[in-house]
Each structure stands twice: as structure tokens, then as C-alpha cells.
């Protein structure tokens, strides 16, 4: 069956996976630092009950006193390397680095250390089945930990922050995950590979959206007689089948064939696979099968006491959400949606914003009336507002929901009319009756605004004051950026908005103008559709404030943006190369007296070497 399905694509999957995995690995390769296995490993210090990393060092210190172990503890001792790997692996799996920045850094340093260790044959050739599972599981968990760290906390989001540890961690984790997949395909762990290890590896790849690599890895295993049974386990199919369908590797009928071939002789079907098939069926429009899978899952939950009820409930919840977000029959989708917001369910469902986002898009696709879309949005806002949930998570959900809704709204009402204006006021009023108007909401409305009318735009801006909204620099940038799309604003009004933004930065104790503010000014002027009227004004503002960049690296980063933009570089480089450039703008740019903002760098001196070779 699988060789038949595969015959239309490649003559063999092993070369494909090796090419894809190795290709991805090389492109993501980290700096080639050698690994010193005698170097003191990362020390974890926290108040948790997890074993501290210092325990590993104490183990080796005591062991080194035993003459029988001296050879094992030498830098070339295979046993010492393997023992060290195992100790670090166990300890790292016990640590939760969330909400602890210091611990977070040490945690990922240790994962990098483990990744380098497993590349050594002294470790790789002797690891156990449990070692490989723990390593794959650690990588999978770490992807989630790193993403959560990036999306939460009180980090400075400005683009002028240079240290992007989460990005570096992502690169390292991708490399480690692909390296492990490479080793599995090459047969290195064939004797000890099992379904749990393969499953967590596929889940790690899924988090990074490595869909082609997942499919190639799976098909290579299916076509290997020695391990094919592992790749056809129901727990593996529950992970890979949705990917093969979404990536159009198999159509719906082929997925059904694979499912039926691997479940027909089993007394029960794994609940995760049931949920998976239900979700695929819904996406394919087979709502009857989707409902059958949901009913079977409910039966498993109610009658099978041996089942892990928490995991079954999660499968039920995900399948329920798929009916909301993937069902093109809006009546069916609404039935499942209403069950969630009304709390009329025997199981709990967290109404995830991406599923509502998909529901709104489906409404547009099937030409549902605007009031139906408004109903789903309003009900979701009310549902979220009634939830007792973490504020940062709620803000994220509101952001996704509102951005999706207003994107749809301005597509349905692309032009300002009496009807569209009244409907927008109605929407804002509805939101205000459910929860206080906040910066996230107004920023989202303004970001999606498409009407080329400055009067209504100014009315939207007035809502910050009307509703006493606490503002961050982001709102000023959003406004300035959007002005780039509205022709009716002249340079005097743009300068006024720029000055407002700088005044807020100064009041917020900024000593420099962040890259994000320079980008907003750029989008409002020289990069706007109205470049001819705004370019010289932009250059005049840049020349006036050029030394207010954060430091030399900020100047270089700013200049680098223009280097490959041949239509702009000649004009922008004038600020760097001409002693006293004169610009064809009658606007007078006067720098006010600031409390904190100041000149930090000699912009001309720093950027001249970058622009001079490009200037002809």
C-alpha cells in the first residue's frame, strides 16, 4: 500500500530524507565551536526540587578519587562521556526554566552542550533507548519553552534590542532536531528506536513546521521492513496523517485507506488517532465521519475507565474546536461555537483565537451576512471577558481575534460610506459595553483602517483620550505608519505626529529614538505611496535627528536597510555624505528641548563608509 502510494513521487525515500535533513542542518548550522567535555557544565540554581546541575560535578569529583575509574574519567574515556551525558540529560528534564531568565539561559546552554555531546561517537554509539527518548522529549519540550519565553514576559519589544537569545535557541533546536532525524533515517538508532521516541521527535518537528521533513522521515521508515511497524503505530499515525493531508501528500481517500488498513484488525482505536481522523474528515467536508469520531471519543471517555481521561478530554476539545474553525457549514460551526460560549458541554473547551479567526474567514468565504460575523466576534469577546485567565494570554487572544475581525470588516467595507461609518461606530460601542477600550483594541482598528479619510482617522485617534487609554510608544508608531496610506495628511501634520511620538519617548525616559520609530516615520513618508510629496521632508527630519540613534550599531542597522534599495539610496546617503545637505522642503524642523532624549552618536562618521562605495 505504502510503496504504491510512494511510487508516484520518489524512487526511494532514504536519499530524499538525507538530502532534505542534511540540507536543512547545514543551512542552520551553528558556529563550529569544539566541545570540551571536561569543561564544567552549566550550573542551575533555583528553589525547585529539581536536582541542581552541580550534582553532576560533585559526582565526577568523588568518582575521580577512585583509581578504578581514572581511565573512565579521562577526556577520552567513552564511559565518562556517556555517564556525563546521562546525568545532564536527567537533570535538564527536571528543570522548568519558565519565568526565570537566568535559569532559562543556563537551561538552553545545557541543551546545546548535550547536542554537541551526542554528535560524539563515544556517546552516540552507546546511548540507550531511554536516553534517546529523553533527549527527543527534551528537544520537544524546549521548543515550547523557548516559544513561550519569546511571547511572554516584560521584554523590550523594540527592534533595537540586539540580544535575541530566543532566536539563537530556535536555530540551535532546529539543528539538533534535524540532526536527530538524520541519525534515525541513517539507521544509527534502529536497534533502539521505539514509537514514543519517534512521536516526540515528530511533535518537535511539527512545532517548527518542518512538514516536508516529517513526511520524508515517516515514509522512509514505512518503507524499511525492519522498523515499518513502529512507523505505523496508531500514536504515530495520529501525528503524521494530518500533515500528509494538509501538505497534499495524500488526499482524503488515501488517508482513509491508511487509517482503515492499520485499525481494521485492532479491537480499539487509539483516542488520539480518532481525534486526528475526525479533524481530517471535517477539513475534507466529511462532517458525518467527524461527528462519528466525536461520538466515539465521548464513548471512550464515559465507559473506558482505563483511558487517560485528561488526554481524552484534550482530544475531544481539539475535535470540537475543529468543527468551529474548519467546518464550512456555518450552521454546524455555530452549533459547536454556541456550546462553548454557553458552557453547555460535558467537557471543557478553551476557545482558541485562531479557530475563531478561521471561523470568521469561513464566513466571508461562504458569503455570510456581516451580522453573523459580528455575532461571532461579539460573543467571543464576551466569552473571553468572562474568563478568569492569565492576562498576557488573554491579551494575545484579544489581539488575534480583533485583528482578524477588523481585517474582515475593512474588506467588507473597503470604502467610507454612511453605512460603513455607522457600522464601525456600532462595533466600537459594542466592545466598550463588554470591556474597557484599551490600547490593543485601538491599535488594531487603526492598523487595519483602509478608508482614505483623515477626518474619521482623527476621530479614531481621539478615542485614546476619550477612553483614558494608557498609551505605549507602539500606539504612536501605529498612527504614524498608517498616515503613510492616507493622502490627505500633509507634511505639517506628519511632523506634528512625529513630535508627539518623541515627546512620549522623552516622558518615558528614552534617551534615544528606537529603530521602530524610524521605521514608522519611513513608512509615513519616503516609503509611502505619496513619496513624491514626502521624500524631501523625510530627509530633512532624518538629518535633524540623525544623531539620536541609540549607538553605532543602531546607525549601521538603519543604514543597512537602504543599501539594497537602489531607488532610495542616492537620496538617503546624502545625509551621510554631504557636509550640509539642503532638501527641497519648506517645513522647518526644530528640535524641542528634551528631558531625556539626546544625541548619542556621530551618524555621519559611522555610516559614511557604508554609503560611499555605493554612491556613483
Coordinates of C-alpha atoms in Angstrom, one line a residue:
X1 CA 0.0 0.0 0.0
X2 CA 2.7 2.5 1.1
X3 CA 5.1 1.6 -1.7
X4 CA 2.3 2.0 -4.1
X5 CA 1.5 5.5 -2.8
X6 CA 5.1 6.4 -2.7
X7 CA 5.9 5.2 -6.3
X8 CA 4.5 8.4 -7.8
X9 CA 6.9 10.6 -6.1
X10 CA 10.4 9.3 -5.4
X11 CA 12.2 6.1 -6.3
X12 CA 13.5 5.9 -2.7
X13 CA 12.9 7.9 0.4
X14 CA 16.2 7.4 2.1
X15 CA 18.1 9.7 -0.3
X16 CA 15.3 12.2 0.0
X17 CA 15.3 12.5 3.7
X18 CA 19.1 12.6 3.9
X19 CA 19.2 15.3 1.3
X20 CA 16.5 17.3 3.0
X21 CA 17.6 16.9 6.5
X22 CA 21.3 17.4 5.8
X23 CA 20.4 20.4 3.7
X24 CA 18.4 22.0 6.4
X25 CA 21.0 21.2 9.0
X26 CA 23.8 22.8 7.0
X27 CA 21.7 25.9 6.5
X28 CA 21.0 26.2 10.2
X29 CA 24.4 25.1 11.3
X30 CA 25.7 26.8 14.5
X31 CA 29.2 28.2 14.8
X32 CA 31.6 25.3 14.9
X33 CA 32.9 25.5 18.4
X34 CA 34.6 22.4 19.7
X35 CA 33.2 20.7 22.8
X36 CA 35.3 20.4 25.9
X37 CA 33.9 17.5 27.8
X38 CA 36.0 18.4 30.8
X39 CA 34.5 21.9 31.0
X40 CA 32.3 22.5 34.0
X41 CA 28.7 22.1 32.8
X42 CA 26.1 24.7 33.3
X43 CA 25.1 25.2 36.9
X44 CA 21.4 25.5 37.7
X45 CA 20.5 27.3 40.9
X46 CA 16.8 27.7 41.9
X47 CA 14.4 26.9 44.6
X48 CA 12.7 24.0 42.8
X49 CA 13.0 20.4 43.9
X50 CA 14.8 19.5 40.7
X51 CA 18.3 18.2 41.1
X52 CA 20.8 21.0 40.6
X53 CA 23.4 20.7 37.9
X54 CA 26.1 21.0 40.5
X55 CA 25.2 17.5 41.5
X56 CA 26.8 16.2 38.3
X57 CA 30.1 17.9 39.1
X58 CA 30.1 16.5 42.6
X59 CA 29.5 13.0 41.2
X60 CA 32.6 13.3 39.0
X61 CA 34.7 14.9 41.8
X62 CA 34.0 11.9 44.1
X63 CA 34.4 9.4 41.4
X64 CA 37.8 10.7 40.3
X65 CA 39.2 9.7 43.7
X66 CA 38.6 6.1 42.8
X67 CA 41.7 4.7 41.0
X68 CA 39.5 2.1 39.2
X69 CA 37.7 5.0 37.4
X70 CA 40.6 7.1 36.4
X71 CA 40.6 5.8 32.9
X72 CA 36.9 6.4 32.5
X73 CA 37.2 9.9 33.7
X74 CA 39.9 10.9 31.3
X75 CA 39.0 13.3 28.5
X76 CA 38.9 10.4 26.0
X77 CA 37.0 7.9 28.2
X78 CA 33.9 6.7 26.5
X79 CA 32.2 5.7 29.7
X80 CA 32.8 9.1 31.3
X81 CA 31.3 10.9 28.3
X82 CA 28.2 8.7 28.3
X83 CA 27.8 9.0 32.1
X84 CA 28.1 12.7 31.8
X85 CA 25.6 12.8 29.0
X86 CA 23.1 10.8 31.0
X87 CA 23.5 12.8 34.2
X88 CA 23.0 16.1 32.3
X89 CA 20.0 14.7 30.4
X90 CA 18.2 13.6 33.5
X91 CA 18.8 16.9 35.3
X92 CA 17.8 19.0 32.3
X93 CA 14.5 17.1 32.0
X94 CA 13.8 18.0 35.7
X95 CA 14.1 21.8 35.2
X96 CA 11.4 24.2 34.2
X97 CA 13.1 27.5 33.1
X98 CA 9.9 29.5 32.5
X99 CA 9.6 32.8 34.3
X100 CA 13.3 32.7 35.3
X101 CA 15.6 34.5 32.9
X102 CA 18.8 33.3 34.4
X103 CA 17.7 29.7 34.6
X104 CA 16.4 30.0 31.0
X105 CA 19.8 30.9 29.7
X106 CA 21.5 28.1 31.6
X107 CA 18.9 25.6 30.5
X108 CA 19.5 26.2 26.8
X109 CA 23.2 26.3 27.2
X110 CA 22.9 22.8 28.6
X111 CA 20.8 21.6 25.7
X112 CA 23.4 22.9 23.3
X113 CA 26.0 21.1 25.4
X114 CA 24.0 17.8 25.1
X115 CA 23.6 18.3 21.4
X116 CA 27.3 18.6 20.9
X117 CA 27.9 15.6 23.1
X118 CA 25.6 13.3 21.2
X119 CA 27.5 14.0 18.0
X120 CA 30.5 12.3 19.6
X121 CA 30.5 8.6 18.6
X122 CA 31.6 7.8 22.2
X123 CA 28.1 8.9 23.2
X124 CA 26.0 8.3 20.1
X125 CA 27.1 4.6 19.7
X126 CA 26.3 3.7 23.3
X127 CA 23.1 5.5 24.3
X128 CA 20.2 3.5 25.4
X129 CA 16.6 3.5 24.2
X130 CA 15.7 5.6 27.3
X131 CA 18.5 8.1 26.6
X132 CA 17.3 8.7 23.1
X133 CA 13.7 9.2 24.2
X134 CA 14.7 11.6 27.0
X135 CA 16.8 13.6 24.5
X136 CA 14.0 13.8 21.9
X137 CA 11.5 14.7 24.6
X138 CA 13.8 17.4 26.0
X139 CA 14.1 18.9 22.5
X140 CA 10.3 18.8 22.0
X141 CA 9.7 20.5 25.4
X142 CA 12.4 23.0 24.8
X143 CA 10.8 24.3 21.6
X144 CA 7.6 25.1 23.6
X145 CA 9.7 26.6 26.5
X146 CA 11.5 28.9 24.1
X147 CA 8.4 30.0 22.2
X148 CA 6.6 30.7 25.5
X149 CA 9.6 32.7 26.7
X150 CA 9.5 34.8 23.5
X151 CA 5.8 35.5 23.6
X152 CA 5.5 36.3 27.4
X153 CA 7.3 38.4 30.0
X154 CA 8.1 42.1 30.0
X155 CA 10.9 42.1 27.4
X156 CA 11.5 45.3 25.5
X157 CA 10.0 44.6 22.1
X158 CA 11.8 47.5 20.3
X159 CA 13.7 46.3 17.2
X160 CA 16.8 48.0 18.5
X161 CA 17.4 45.2 21.1
X162 CA 20.4 43.2 19.8
X163 CA 20.4 40.2 22.1
X164 CA 17.9 37.8 20.6
X165 CA 18.6 34.7 22.6
X166 CA 15.3 33.0 21.8
X167 CA 16.1 33.3 18.0
X168 CA 19.5 31.7 18.6
X169 CA 17.9 29.0 20.7
X170 CA 15.5 28.3 17.9
X171 CA 18.3 27.9 15.4
X172 CA 20.1 25.5 17.8
X173 CA 17.0 23.5 18.5
X174 CA 16.1 23.2 14.8
X175 CA 19.7 22.0 14.1
X176 CA 19.5 19.4 16.9
X177 CA 16.1 18.1 15.8
X178 CA 17.1 17.7 12.2
X179 CA 20.4 16.0 13.3
X180 CA 18.4 13.5 15.4
X181 CA 16.1 12.9 12.4
X182 CA 19.1 12.4 10.2
X183 CA 20.6 9.8 12.6
X184 CA 17.3 7.9 12.7
X185 CA 16.9 7.8 8.9
X186 CA 20.5 6.7 8.5
X187 CA 19.7 3.8 10.8
X188 CA 22.0 4.8 13.7
X189 CA 19.4 4.2 16.3
X190 CA 17.5 1.5 14.5
X191 CA 18.0 -1.2 17.2
X192 CA 16.7 1.1 20.0
X193 CA 14.1 3.2 18.2
X194 CA 10.6 3.0 19.6
X195 CA 7.2 4.7 19.0
X196 CA 7.4 7.1 21.9
X197 CA 10.8 8.5 20.8
X198 CA 9.6 8.8 17.2
X199 CA 6.4 10.5 18.3
X200 CA 8.1 13.2 20.3
X201 CA 10.6 13.9 17.5
X202 CA 7.7 14.3 15.1
X203 CA 6.0 16.7 17.5
X204 CA 9.1 18.7 17.8
X205 CA 9.4 18.9 14.0
X206 CA 5.7 19.9 13.9
X207 CA 6.3 22.8 16.2
X208 CA 8.8 24.2 13.8
X209 CA 6.5 23.4 10.8
X210 CA 9.1 21.0 9.3
X211 CA 6.3 19.4 7.3
X212 CA 8.2 18.0 4.3
X213 CA 10.9 16.6 6.6
X214 CA 8.3 15.0 8.8
X215 CA 6.7 13.3 5.7
X216 CA 10.0 12.1 4.3
X217 CA 11.2 10.8 7.7
X218 CA 7.9 8.8 8.1
X219 CA 7.9 7.4 4.6
X220 CA 11.5 6.4 4.9
X221 CA 10.6 4.4 8.0
X222 CA 7.4 2.9 6.5
X223 CA 9.5 1.5 3.6
X224 CA 12.1 0.0 5.9
X225 CA 10.9 -3.5 6.7
X226 CA 12.9 -3.7 9.9
X227 CA 11.1 -0.7 11.5
X228 CA 8.0 -0.1 9.5
X229 CA 5.8 -1.5 12.3
X230 CA 6.9 1.4 14.5
X231 CA 6.0 4.0 11.9
X232 CA 2.6 2.5 11.5
X233 CA 1.7 2.6 15.2
X234 CA -1.5 4.5 15.9
X235 CA 0.2 7.0 18.1
X236 CA 2.5 7.9 15.1
X237 CA -0.3 8.0 12.6
X238 CA -2.2 10.4 14.8
X239 CA 0.7 12.9 14.4
X240 CA 1.7 12.4 10.8
X241 CA -1.6 11.9 8.9
X242 CA -2.9 15.5 9.3
X243 CA 0.4 16.7 7.9
X244 CA 0.3 14.4 4.9
X245 CA -3.3 15.6 4.2
X246 CA -2.6 19.3 4.7
X247 CA 0.6 19.1 2.6
X248 CA -1.4 17.3 -0.1
X249 CA 0.9 14.3 0.1
X250 CA -2.3 12.1 0.3
X251 CA -5.8 13.0 -0.5
X252 CA -8.7 12.3 1.9
X253 CA -9.4 8.8 0.4
X254 CA -5.8 7.8 0.7
X255 CA -5.7 8.9 4.3
X256 CA -8.8 6.8 5.0
X257 CA -7.1 3.8 3.4
X258 CA -4.1 4.2 5.6
X259 CA -6.3 4.6 8.6
X260 CA -8.5 1.6 7.9
X261 CA -5.6 -0.7 7.0
X262 CA -4.0 -0.1 10.3
X263 CA -7.1 -0.2 12.5
X264 CA -9.2 -3.0 11.0
X265 CA -7.7 -5.8 13.0
X266 CA -7.5 -4.0 16.3
X267 CA -10.2 -4.2 18.9
X268 CA -9.9 -0.5 19.8
X269 CA -8.7 2.6 18.1
X270 CA -6.3 5.0 20.0
X271 CA -8.3 8.1 21.1
X272 CA -5.6 10.4 19.6
X273 CA -6.0 8.8 16.2
X274 CA -9.8 9.0 16.5
X275 CA -9.4 12.8 17.1
X276 CA -7.0 13.1 14.2
X277 CA -9.3 11.3 11.8
X278 CA -12.2 13.4 12.9
X279 CA -10.2 16.6 12.3
X280 CA -9.1 15.5 8.8
X281 CA -12.7 14.5 8.0
X282 CA -14.0 17.9 8.9
X283 CA -11.4 19.6 6.8
X284 CA -12.4 17.4 3.9
X285 CA -16.1 18.2 4.4
X286 CA -17.0 14.8 5.7
X287 CA -18.9 16.1 8.6
X288 CA -20.7 12.8 9.3
X289 CA -17.4 11.0 9.9
X290 CA -16.3 13.9 12.1
X291 CA -19.4 13.6 14.2
X292 CA -18.9 9.8 14.4
X293 CA -15.4 10.3 15.7
X294 CA -16.6 12.8 18.3
X295 CA -19.3 10.4 19.5
X296 CA -16.8 7.5 19.7
X297 CA -14.4 9.7 21.8
X298 CA -17.3 10.6 24.1
X299 CA -18.0 6.9 24.5
X300 CA -14.3 6.2 25.3
X301 CA -14.4 8.9 27.9
X302 CA -17.6 7.7 29.6
X303 CA -17.1 4.0 29.6
X304 CA -13.4 3.2 29.5
X305 CA -12.1 3.7 33.0
X306 CA -8.6 2.8 31.9
X307 CA -8.3 5.6 29.4
X308 CA -6.3 8.7 30.4
X309 CA -9.3 10.9 30.9
X310 CA -7.4 14.1 30.7
X311 CA -5.8 13.3 27.4
X312 CA -9.2 12.0 26.0
X313 CA -10.7 15.3 27.0
X314 CA -8.0 17.2 25.2
X315 CA -8.7 15.2 22.0
X316 CA -12.4 16.0 22.4
X317 CA -11.7 19.6 22.9
X318 CA -9.5 19.8 19.8
X319 CA -12.0 18.0 17.7
X320 CA -14.8 20.3 18.9
X321 CA -12.6 23.3 18.0
X322 CA -12.1 21.9 14.5
X323 CA -15.8 21.9 14.0
X324 CA -15.7 25.6 14.8
X325 CA -12.7 26.6 12.8
X326 CA -12.7 24.2 9.8
X327 CA -16.3 23.5 9.1
X328 CA -17.6 25.4 6.1
X329 CA -21.2 24.7 7.0
X330 CA -21.7 27.8 9.2
X331 CA -24.8 26.3 10.8
X332 CA -22.8 23.4 12.1
X333 CA -19.9 25.6 13.2
X334 CA -22.3 27.9 15.0
X335 CA -23.8 25.0 16.9
X336 CA -20.4 24.0 18.2
X337 CA -19.4 27.6 18.9
X338 CA -22.6 28.2 20.9
X339 CA -22.0 25.1 23.0
X340 CA -18.6 26.6 24.1
X341 CA -19.7 30.2 24.9
X342 CA -22.9 28.9 26.7
X343 CA -20.9 26.4 28.7
X344 CA -23.3 23.6 27.6
X345 CA -20.8 20.8 27.4
X346 CA -19.8 17.7 29.4
X347 CA -16.2 18.5 28.7
X348 CA -14.2 21.8 28.8
X349 CA -13.1 23.6 25.7
X350 CA -10.8 26.6 25.6
X351 CA -12.0 28.8 22.8
X352 CA -8.7 29.4 21.0
X353 CA -8.5 32.6 19.0
X354 CA -7.0 31.0 15.8
X355 CA -10.1 28.8 15.5
X356 CA -12.4 31.8 15.7
X357 CA -10.2 33.6 13.3
X358 CA -10.7 30.7 10.8
X359 CA -14.4 30.8 11.5
X360 CA -14.6 34.5 10.5
X361 CA -12.7 33.8 7.3
X362 CA -15.0 30.9 6.5
X363 CA -18.0 33.2 7.0
X364 CA -16.5 35.6 4.4
X365 CA -15.8 32.7 2.0
X366 CA -19.4 31.5 2.0
X367 CA -20.8 35.0 1.9
X368 CA -22.4 35.0 5.4
X369 CA -24.0 38.4 6.3
X370 CA -22.0 40.9 8.2
X371 CA -24.2 40.5 11.3
X372 CA -23.3 36.8 11.5
X373 CA -19.6 37.7 11.6
X374 CA -20.4 40.4 14.2
X375 CA -22.2 37.9 16.3
X376 CA -19.2 35.5 16.4
X377 CA -16.9 38.3 17.3
X378 CA -19.1 39.9 20.0
X379 CA -19.8 36.5 21.6
X380 CA -16.1 35.7 21.7
X381 CA -15.2 39.0 23.2
X382 CA -17.8 38.4 25.9
X383 CA -16.6 34.9 26.5
X384 CA -13.0 36.0 26.9
X385 CA -14.0 38.8 29.2
X386 CA -15.9 36.4 31.5
X387 CA -12.9 34.1 31.7
X388 CA -10.6 34.1 34.7
X389 CA -7.4 33.7 32.8
X390 CA -3.8 34.9 32.7
X391 CA -3.8 38.5 31.5
X392 CA -1.0 38.0 29.0
X393 CA -2.7 35.0 27.4
X394 CA -6.0 37.0 27.2
X395 CA -4.2 39.9 25.6
X396 CA -2.8 37.6 23.0
X397 CA -6.2 36.1 22.3
X398 CA -7.8 39.5 22.0
X399 CA -5.1 40.7 19.6
X400 CA -5.6 37.7 17.3
X401 CA -9.4 38.0 17.5
X402 CA -9.6 41.7 16.9
X403 CA -7.0 41.8 14.2
X404 CA -8.9 39.1 12.3
X405 CA -12.2 40.8 12.8
X406 CA -11.1 44.2 11.7
X407 CA -9.2 42.7 8.7
X408 CA -12.5 41.2 7.6
X409 CA -14.5 44.3 8.5
X410 CA -12.4 46.6 6.3
X411 CA -12.5 44.1 3.5
X412 CA -16.3 44.0 3.6
X413 CA -16.4 47.8 3.9
X414 CA -13.4 48.9 1.9
X415 CA -14.7 52.5 1.4
X416 CA -16.1 55.1 3.7
X417 CA -19.9 55.3 3.3
X418 CA -22.7 56.3 5.7
X419 CA -23.4 52.5 6.3
X420 CA -19.7 51.6 6.9
X421 CA -19.2 54.6 9.2
X422 CA -22.3 53.7 11.3
X423 CA -21.2 50.1 11.5
X424 CA -17.8 51.0 12.7
X425 CA -19.2 53.2 15.4
X426 CA -21.5 50.3 16.4
X427 CA -18.6 47.9 16.6
X428 CA -16.6 50.2 18.9
X429 CA -19.7 50.8 21.1
X430 CA -20.3 47.1 21.4
X431 CA -16.7 46.5 22.5
X432 CA -17.0 49.3 25.1
X433 CA -20.1 47.7 26.6
X434 CA -18.3 44.4 27.2
X435 CA -14.9 45.6 28.4
X436 CA -13.0 48.9 28.6
X437 CA -11.5 50.2 25.4
X438 CA -7.7 49.7 25.6
X439 CA -4.6 50.4 23.5
X440 CA -4.5 46.9 22.0
X441 CA -8.0 47.4 20.6
X442 CA -7.5 50.9 19.2
X443 CA -4.1 50.0 17.7
X444 CA -5.7 47.1 15.9
X445 CA -8.6 49.2 14.5
X446 CA -6.1 51.8 13.2
X447 CA -3.7 49.2 11.8
X448 CA -6.5 47.8 9.7
X449 CA -8.1 51.1 8.7
X450 CA -8.4 51.4 4.9
X451 CA -10.5 54.5 4.3
X452 CA -8.6 57.3 2.8
X453 CA -10.2 59.9 5.0
X454 CA -8.3 61.8 7.6
X455 CA -11.4 63.1 9.5
X456 CA -12.6 59.6 10.5
X457 CA -8.9 58.7 11.2
X458 CA -8.6 61.6 13.6
X459 CA -11.8 60.6 15.3
X460 CA -10.4 57.1 15.9
X461 CA -7.3 58.7 17.4
X462 CA -9.4 60.8 19.7
X463 CA -10.7 57.5 21.3
X464 CA -7.3 57.2 23.2
X465 CA -8.2 60.4 25.1
X466 CA -12.0 59.8 25.3
X467 CA -11.5 56.4 26.9
X468 CA -8.5 57.4 29.0
X469 CA -6.3 54.8 27.4
X470 CA -2.8 54.3 28.9
X471 CA -0.6 54.5 25.8
X472 CA 2.8 53.0 25.0
X473 CA 5.2 54.1 22.2
X474 CA 3.5 51.4 20.0
X475 CA 0.3 53.4 19.6
X476 CA 2.2 56.5 18.3
X477 CA 4.1 54.3 15.8
X478 CA 0.9 52.7 14.6
X479 CA -0.7 56.1 13.9
X480 CA 2.4 57.4 12.1
X481 CA 2.7 54.3 10.0
X482 CA -0.9 54.4 9.0
X483 CA -0.7 58.0 7.9
X484 CA 1.5 56.7 5.1
X485 CA -1.6 55.3 3.5
X486 CA -3.7 58.5 3.8
X487 CA -3.1 61.1 1.1
X488 CA -4.9 63.9 2.8
X489 CA -2.3 64.3 5.5
X490 CA 0.3 66.9 4.7
X491 CA 3.9 67.1 6.0
X492 CA 3.0 69.6 8.8
X493 CA 0.6 67.1 10.2
X494 CA 3.1 64.2 9.9
X495 CA 5.7 66.4 11.7
X496 CA 3.2 67.0 14.5
X497 CA 2.6 63.3 14.9
X498 CA 6.4 62.7 14.9
X499 CA 6.9 65.3 17.6
X500 CA 4.1 63.7 19.7
X501 CA 5.8 60.4 19.5
X502 CA 9.2 61.9 20.5
X503 CA 7.5 63.7 23.4
X504 CA 6.1 60.4 24.7
X505 CA 9.5 58.7 24.4
X506 CA 11.1 61.5 26.3
X507 CA 8.4 61.3 29.0
X508 CA 9.0 57.5 29.1
X509 CA 12.7 58.1 29.9
X510 CA 14.1 57.0 26.5
X511 CA 17.5 58.5 25.7
X512 CA 17.4 57.6 22.0
X513 CA 15.0 57.2 19.1
X514 CA 14.3 53.5 18.6
X515 CA 14.6 51.8 15.2
X516 CA 10.8 51.1 15.4
X517 CA 10.1 54.9 15.4
X518 CA 12.4 55.5 12.5
X519 CA 10.6 52.7 10.6
X520 CA 7.2 54.3 11.3
X521 CA 8.5 57.7 10.0
X522 CA 9.9 56.0 6.9
X523 CA 6.5 54.3 6.2
X524 CA 4.7 57.5 6.6
X525 CA 6.8 59.4 4.2
X526 CA 9.5 58.2 1.8
X527 CA 8.2 54.6 1.6
X528 CA 4.5 55.6 1.3
X529 CA 2.5 55.7 -1.9
X530 CA 2.9 59.5 -1.8
X531 CA 6.7 59.5 -1.8
X532 CA 7.0 62.5 -4.2
X533 CA 5.4 64.8 -1.7
X534 CA 7.1 63.4 1.4
X535 CA 10.6 62.3 0.5
X536 CA 12.4 65.6 0.9
X537 CA 10.6 66.2 4.2
X538 CA 11.7 62.8 5.5
X539 CA 15.3 63.5 4.6
X540 CA 15.1 66.8 6.4
X541 CA 13.8 65.1 9.6
X542 CA 16.5 62.4 9.3
X543 CA 19.2 65.0 9.0
X544 CA 17.9 66.8 12.1
X545 CA 17.6 63.8 14.3
X546 CA 20.3 61.5 12.8
X547 CA 22.5 61.6 16.0
X548 CA 19.6 60.5 18.2
X549 CA 20.1 56.8 17.2
X550 CA 20.9 54.5 20.1
X551 CA 24.5 53.8 19.3
X552 CA 26.8 53.0 16.4
X553 CA 25.2 49.6 15.8
X554 CA 21.8 51.2 15.5
X555 CA 23.2 53.6 12.9
X556 CA 24.7 50.7 10.9
X557 CA 21.5 48.7 11.1
X558 CA 19.5 51.7 10.0
X559 CA 21.8 52.3 7.0
X560 CA 21.9 48.7 6.1
X561 CA 18.2 48.8 5.4
X562 CA 18.8 51.2 2.5
X563 CA 21.8 49.5 0.9
X564 CA 19.8 47.2 -1.4
X565 CA 17.2 49.7 -2.3
X566 CA 18.6 51.4 -5.3
X567 CA 15.7 53.7 -5.8
X568 CA 16.3 55.3 -2.4
X569 CA 19.9 55.0 -1.6
X570 CA 21.1 58.0 -3.6
X571 CA 18.8 60.4 -1.6
X572 CA 19.2 58.8 1.8
X573 CA 23.0 58.7 1.5
X574 CA 23.1 62.5 1.2
X575 CA 22.6 62.8 4.9
X576 CA 25.8 60.8 5.5
X577 CA 28.0 62.1 2.6
X578 CA 27.2 65.7 2.2
X579 CA 28.6 68.2 4.7
X580 CA 25.5 70.4 4.8
X581 CA 22.8 68.9 2.7
X582 CA 19.9 71.0 1.5
X583 CA 16.5 69.5 1.0
X584 CA 13.6 70.8 -1.1
X585 CA 11.1 71.0 1.7
X586 CA 9.6 74.2 3.2
X587 CA 8.9 72.5 6.5
X588 CA 11.0 73.9 9.3
X589 CA 12.2 71.0 11.6
X590 CA 13.0 72.3 15.0
X591 CA 14.3 70.0 17.7
X592 CA 12.5 70.8 21.0
X593 CA 14.1 70.8 24.4
X594 CA 14.1 67.2 25.7
X595 CA 14.5 66.0 29.2
X596 CA 16.0 62.6 28.4
X597 CA 16.3 62.2 24.6
X598 CA 19.7 63.2 23.5
X599 CA 22.4 62.9 20.8
X600 CA 24.3 59.6 21.3
X601 CA 26.4 59.1 18.2
X602 CA 28.0 60.7 15.2
X603 CA 25.8 59.3 12.5
X604 CA 27.8 60.7 9.6
X605 CA 31.0 59.3 10.8
X606 CA 29.5 55.8 11.4
X607 CA 27.6 55.5 8.1
X608 CA 29.8 57.2 5.6
X609 CA 31.9 54.0 5.0
X610 CA 28.7 52.1 4.2
X611 CA 27.3 54.6 1.7
X612 CA 30.4 55.9 0.0
X613 CA 31.2 52.8 -2.1
X614 CA 27.5 52.7 -3.3
X615 CA 27.4 56.3 -4.4
X616 CA 28.2 56.9 -8.0

